[in-house]
Short mmCIF file of C-alpha atoms in Angstrom, two decimals:
data_model
loop_
_atom_site.label_atom_id
_atom_site.label_comp_id
_atom_site.label_asym_id
_atom_site.label_seq_id
_atom_site.Cartn_x
_atom_site.Cartn_y
_atom_site.Cartn_z
CA MET A 1 -14.17 131.53 -50.71
CA SER A 2 -16.46 128.38 -50.31
CA LYS A 3 -14.25 125.29 -49.32
CA SER A 4 -15.70 121.92 -51.08
CA THR A 5 -16.68 119.33 -48.66
CA THR A 6 -16.72 116.90 -51.21
CA ILE A 7 -15.83 113.45 -49.58
CA THR A 8 -14.37 110.68 -52.07
CA THR A 9 -13.43 107.58 -51.00
CA PRO A 10 -11.03 105.91 -51.80
CA GLU A 11 -10.52 103.10 -54.41
CA LYS A 12 -10.44 99.49 -53.60
CA GLU A 13 -7.28 97.91 -54.17
CA SER A 14 -7.63 94.51 -55.60
CA LEU A 15 -5.44 91.66 -53.62
CA PHE A 16 -4.14 90.16 -56.65
CA SER A 17 -2.78 92.93 -58.72
CA ILE A 18 -0.84 91.76 -62.08
CA ARG A 19 2.84 92.79 -60.09
CA PHE A 20 1.30 89.98 -57.42
CA LEU A 21 1.44 87.16 -59.95
CA VAL A 22 4.18 88.12 -61.30
CA ALA A 23 6.21 88.38 -58.16
CA LEU A 24 3.92 85.45 -57.19
CA LEU A 25 5.69 83.62 -59.90
CA LEU A 26 9.32 84.63 -59.99
CA ILE A 27 10.04 84.03 -56.05
CA VAL A 28 8.18 81.06 -57.23
CA ALA A 29 9.98 79.69 -60.05
CA GLY A 30 13.68 81.05 -57.63
CA ILE A 31 12.93 78.46 -55.28
CA ALA A 32 11.49 75.86 -57.32
CA TRP A 33 14.99 76.05 -59.87
CA LEU A 34 16.93 76.28 -56.70
CA ALA A 35 15.78 72.78 -55.90
CA TYR A 36 15.79 71.20 -59.41
CA TYR A 37 19.56 71.90 -59.56
CA TYR A 38 20.38 70.46 -55.94
CA VAL A 39 18.66 67.47 -56.66
CA GLY A 40 18.54 66.97 -59.78
CA PRO A 41 21.89 68.20 -62.51
CA ARG A 42 24.13 69.19 -59.63
CA GLY A 43 24.67 65.31 -59.29
CA ASN A 44 26.83 64.38 -55.76
CA PRO A 45 30.05 66.27 -55.93
CA LEU A 46 30.55 64.02 -52.26
CA ALA A 47 30.15 61.01 -53.88
CA PHE A 48 33.57 59.16 -54.59
CA PRO A 49 34.58 59.56 -57.54
CA PRO A 50 31.34 62.34 -58.09
CA VAL A 51 28.65 61.92 -60.25
CA ASP A 52 27.66 64.41 -63.16
CA GLY A 53 23.97 65.05 -63.19
CA LYS A 54 21.75 65.60 -65.81
CA PRO A 55 21.15 66.98 -67.53
CA LYS A 56 24.59 68.38 -68.57
CA ALA A 57 23.01 71.78 -70.55
CA ILE A 58 22.12 72.81 -66.74
CA ALA A 59 24.81 71.08 -64.58
CA ASP A 60 27.52 72.76 -66.94
CA LEU A 61 25.83 76.02 -65.71
CA GLY A 62 27.79 75.04 -62.16
CA ARG A 63 27.30 78.02 -59.46
CA TRP A 64 25.39 80.07 -62.15
CA ASN A 65 22.67 77.87 -61.38
CA TYR A 66 22.31 79.45 -58.07
CA ALA A 67 22.80 82.87 -59.15
CA ILE A 68 19.72 82.29 -61.59
CA GLY A 69 17.79 81.08 -58.45
CA PHE A 70 18.61 83.71 -56.23
CA GLY A 71 18.49 86.08 -58.63
CA ALA A 72 14.46 85.36 -59.38
CA LEU A 73 13.60 85.10 -55.51
CA MET A 74 15.17 88.72 -55.00
CA LEU A 75 14.24 90.55 -58.39
CA GLY A 76 10.60 88.83 -56.75
CA LEU A 77 11.20 90.24 -53.68
CA MET A 78 11.52 93.59 -54.61
CA VAL A 79 8.72 93.47 -57.72
CA SER A 80 6.27 92.53 -54.62
CA ALA A 81 7.50 95.64 -52.50
CA HIS A 82 5.64 98.01 -55.25
CA PRO A 83 2.67 99.81 -53.47
CA SER A 84 0.08 97.22 -55.91
CA THR A 85 0.73 94.30 -54.00
CA PRO A 86 0.20 93.49 -50.44
CA LEU A 87 3.20 93.56 -49.23
CA GLY A 88 3.66 96.69 -50.63
CA ARG A 89 1.37 98.15 -48.69
CA GLY A 90 0.09 98.80 -45.29
CA ARG A 91 1.63 96.69 -42.94
CA GLY A 92 3.17 93.90 -45.69
CA VAL A 93 5.59 96.61 -45.87
CA VAL A 94 6.82 96.44 -42.32
CA VAL A 95 6.48 92.53 -42.13
CA ALA A 96 8.33 92.30 -45.49
CA MET A 97 11.22 94.08 -44.87
CA LEU A 98 11.37 92.32 -41.22
CA ALA A 99 11.34 89.22 -42.76
CA CYS A 100 14.26 89.52 -45.60
CA PHE A 101 16.27 91.51 -42.74
CA LEU A 102 15.81 88.47 -39.98
CA ILE A 103 16.32 86.32 -43.08
CA GLY A 104 19.15 87.93 -44.48
CA LEU A 105 21.23 87.21 -40.68
CA LEU A 106 19.80 83.89 -39.96
CA TRP A 107 21.33 83.23 -43.39
CA ILE A 108 24.63 84.66 -42.05
CA CYS A 109 24.59 83.38 -39.08
CA THR A 110 23.63 79.62 -40.08
CA PHE A 111 26.85 80.19 -41.90
CA TYR A 112 29.09 80.95 -39.26
CA VAL A 113 28.51 78.74 -37.05
CA PHE A 114 28.06 75.68 -39.31
CA SER A 115 30.82 77.19 -41.16
CA ASP A 116 33.75 74.45 -39.82
CA ASP A 117 31.34 71.48 -41.41
CA LEU A 118 28.81 72.37 -44.17
CA THR A 119 28.35 69.15 -45.79
CA LYS A 120 25.21 68.41 -44.60
CA LEU A 121 23.05 71.80 -44.59
CA TRP A 122 21.53 72.07 -48.27
CA ILE A 123 22.84 74.62 -50.86
CA PHE A 124 25.06 76.55 -48.06
CA ASN A 125 27.46 73.71 -48.76
CA ASP A 126 27.47 74.27 -52.62
CA LEU A 127 27.87 78.17 -51.97
CA GLY A 128 31.04 78.00 -49.65
CA GLN A 129 31.43 82.09 -47.92
CA TRP A 130 29.17 83.69 -51.02
CA ASN A 131 26.75 82.66 -48.59
CA LEU A 132 27.49 85.96 -47.26
CA VAL A 133 26.92 87.90 -50.65
CA VAL A 134 23.11 85.54 -50.39
CA GLY A 135 22.69 86.81 -46.75
CA ILE A 136 23.63 90.21 -47.28
CA ALA A 137 21.95 90.25 -51.06
CA PHE A 138 18.51 89.23 -48.32
CA MET A 139 19.27 92.38 -46.09
CA ALA A 140 19.19 94.72 -49.53
CA VAL A 141 15.79 93.62 -49.88
CA GLY A 142 14.46 94.63 -47.36
CA PHE A 143 15.88 98.05 -48.06
CA SER A 144 14.10 97.54 -50.53
CA PHE A 145 10.99 97.33 -48.16
CA ALA A 146 11.98 100.03 -46.51
CA THR A 147 12.24 102.76 -49.07
CA LYS A 148 9.06 102.11 -49.05
CA TRP A 149 7.89 102.61 -45.32
CA GLU A 150 5.21 105.26 -44.12
#
């Protein structure tokens, strides 16, 4: 029996796949939604009397705006864990996994360190105990990267 000695070259994977662009779009949209809501439709609940935000349709969603923003951000990160994206292959997996773990840990530690007065920390001041959920969600996304690590 003869063995085949054909050597194949691996396909060159492009940097910008459709999945990567969708992941970037979701991440940027999530961050933009959080920033837009906090600056505009949220109003100023700390003012006396509290100032309502505009447009009212978005302001009426209240904390659901944070669920929308963080949901899009986390979904974008999880979509980017696929091997067709730079974060889903090679060293990108390790970097993204450790980054998500550290961001989650820093989010929770920041919340606990400043928990007696969160009024000066953007987004933290509105979420209260839900900051723990955000930190754990970042860690959960880190685990989604960990499943791709070889």
